[in-house]
Amino acid sequence: MPSNTRPLTIILNANQSKRTIYLLSLDAPTPHSLILAEARNKFRLKSLSQIYLKGGALFSPDQTLHLDVREVWVSKGEPYVGKDAPAPGVMGANAASPEVRVDVIAEESYVDPEAVKQLKAVARLEGVAAAIGMPDLHPGNRFPIGCAIAAHGVYPALIGTDVGCGIALYRLAATPSRFLPSKIASRLRGLDDPWDGDVSAWLAERGILKESEFDKPSLGTVGAGNHFAEICVVEEVKDDEACERIGVRNGVVYLLVHTGSRGLGKSILEAHSQANSNPFYPEGSPELSTYLEEHDYAVQWAVANRDLVAYRIASCLGLTLEDNDETEHTESRPIMPEKLVDVTHNSVTRHTLSVGDQEAQDLWVHRKGAAPADMGVAPCPGSRGDFSWLLQPVGDGNDNAHSLAHGAGRLHPRGAATLRKNIPGSTTSLGSEVVCTDSALMIEERPEAYKGVQAVVDDLEKRGCARGIAKLRPIVTYKVRSEVTKK
């Protein structure tokens, strides 16, 4: 080792198993920039912007690094979760609400300790009053997924890149005998290509007059990751009255569509993260007003996207108005399936909450992978080899920050070695078919990658947050289909 250098361990704050040794020059006038440059290169993360010292103190660009310092933690803006991290409420707690509630609603469901650590770190952010993990809580790249964060202001990064991501339930047809898995799977084609219809008109019909670069190429597409469209039937009805109210019954084929705002939400977060990777917009600030306007636009766009995916699937299956309507028609035309439920998983909304001994107060509830508990029935999908549930929210919403689990939640990270034993087949243990021509995605999304959805539902019921009213059995799950054109 050169005599004018010293070893410094650089640790990735969001995933502390990732670290690298850097030989820092003793003569370096600006170690801050050198450390960040090395970290960005080694971890392949250009967005790294902050350096923490042990205990959570920020190392600023104008500081000199003491010779005793042997480790630093690099961050994209998320709070420090390294060695000797302070308890929730100590660092950055809102002066008007010194008590920060941290809770995880999980007894049956396994929760990764790293996710709990991330949740506690979020609780230390300025203005946060409560950080509630759902049973599907699991670690994210910067912040946990499957949680609701109540704060006296808004953190765009807590909502994430896919603003408006959510799930909708549609009624497809009343003839399940026609819906053979292999036959349906073979007919779902062209869904990853841009829609050949009038995108502007589709958006305008839903009150969206603004245009974006994502409209034509992305509207009406499912996307990658955990997004999907699933044709399903009712396996079991637990509450006839609740199901009847939303139009769910036996002998009917339904469609779940889980997708979001595609690249639109990401572009919004990037625009708000230029100067600070984790900006905080206090109540009444002009930045908050600007963000909320763009946020609401992305949420609307995502709803329109789910509707168009449903319409395109109905068109692929050849469903016409005659399939869903007993009224006589002079001509057949593709239908827009009847939408029964649509809930958003990545959003921020205003709610009244009581935290600890504090009086009820209006707070901004950030949902990152969490369903709202004040919008009626919420679908809770399992993995692609499991059932899905419809949840009826119960209680006053205070205990669970007006939120519910948004699905089974990941048990293993996408890169886990345990998932890479082989490429799963397209037929699941339930006899359903999975359409996915991306082998890497099939591995990442295999059923074993997720928690059991039944445990998630059980945890919500035990806590008195929701009750399962119906269980849905998958017939065909659509992820992605790349067509190979023969010349």
C-alpha angles and dihedrals in degrees: 000000000000112000093234095057137070131200117254123185111221113201127193104236095209093050111022094188085076113079140141137197115238125190101222118199113241088217095053108132093196110032091164094068093041093052093048092047091052092046094049090051098045097042094035091230115132091182096068105123111154137060124205128197121215109295095028105283112147116242106218128208093250096052128102116231110238116235091238092062110104101162136042132179121221122208142185089221101291117128122270116275100169132107117334093005109181121248120266112282096027100090120048097346115163111261092224092052112034093168112080115190117217117183139157117206098213135113104140096030120080113237120196110237088226089062091052090050090052091048092052090049091054088052088064094059117112113274097010113140102173138012113193122185118206123217089264092057113144137158121281131195092264108353133022122270121224099042146110119222119195116200145161090248140005134284108194091197091061089062090047137204100309099064110186096020108155147128134264133193121216134184109236108176144326097237110081093167089072093056105086110173098230093045093050093046092054092054098052099095137141093024094126093053122088112275113257093214131092103289094182092054092048091054094042091054086060095048097262111130097158117099129218138182088249097060102086102034099038113025109108096022128115100218129206137286114052094341118120148150115229131191109208147161133216112274097178137359114213098175116030095186096050091046093048090054092062096035101255117143143142119279095039131107117227137189127218116199118191113183141109146206094312110209095347096079092047092053090052094052092046091053090053094045100056096106099022126024091212109030121182119213112199122213112284096016119136089232090060092052091050093048094047091053091053091041092054090048091054091047091053091046091052091052090051089049093054090049092052092048088054092048092049092050091050088051092050090053092049094241113165136181090272090065093060105026130056091205115108117251129193092218138019122241134167115275135230099229115237110262115222103172137011123177131172121228101186111049147096124240137169119257140163113242138171114217118194111311092339121116118253111283138180111256138172109247111207113201117199105177095343132118122229115252095204100061100072126251115013125198115232108196124203126210120295089271098046141069124267126223137215111222127206110205115231134182129039094292096238096111094051099033090249089294142114138194113283096210144318094309126218119293095185129031117249093256096049113137091220090068095054100070092109143328110278119238121249093246115076129211088261091057094251124134126237118207107207125132093180105094093193090054091047089056094046092047099042114136094253090062090072137064120250108273092214091065090050091053091045091053092051091048093048091052091049095241100118145346129222112245101176140010120217126208118212120235101174130000118200119206109151137326121197110198118215112214115211116218 
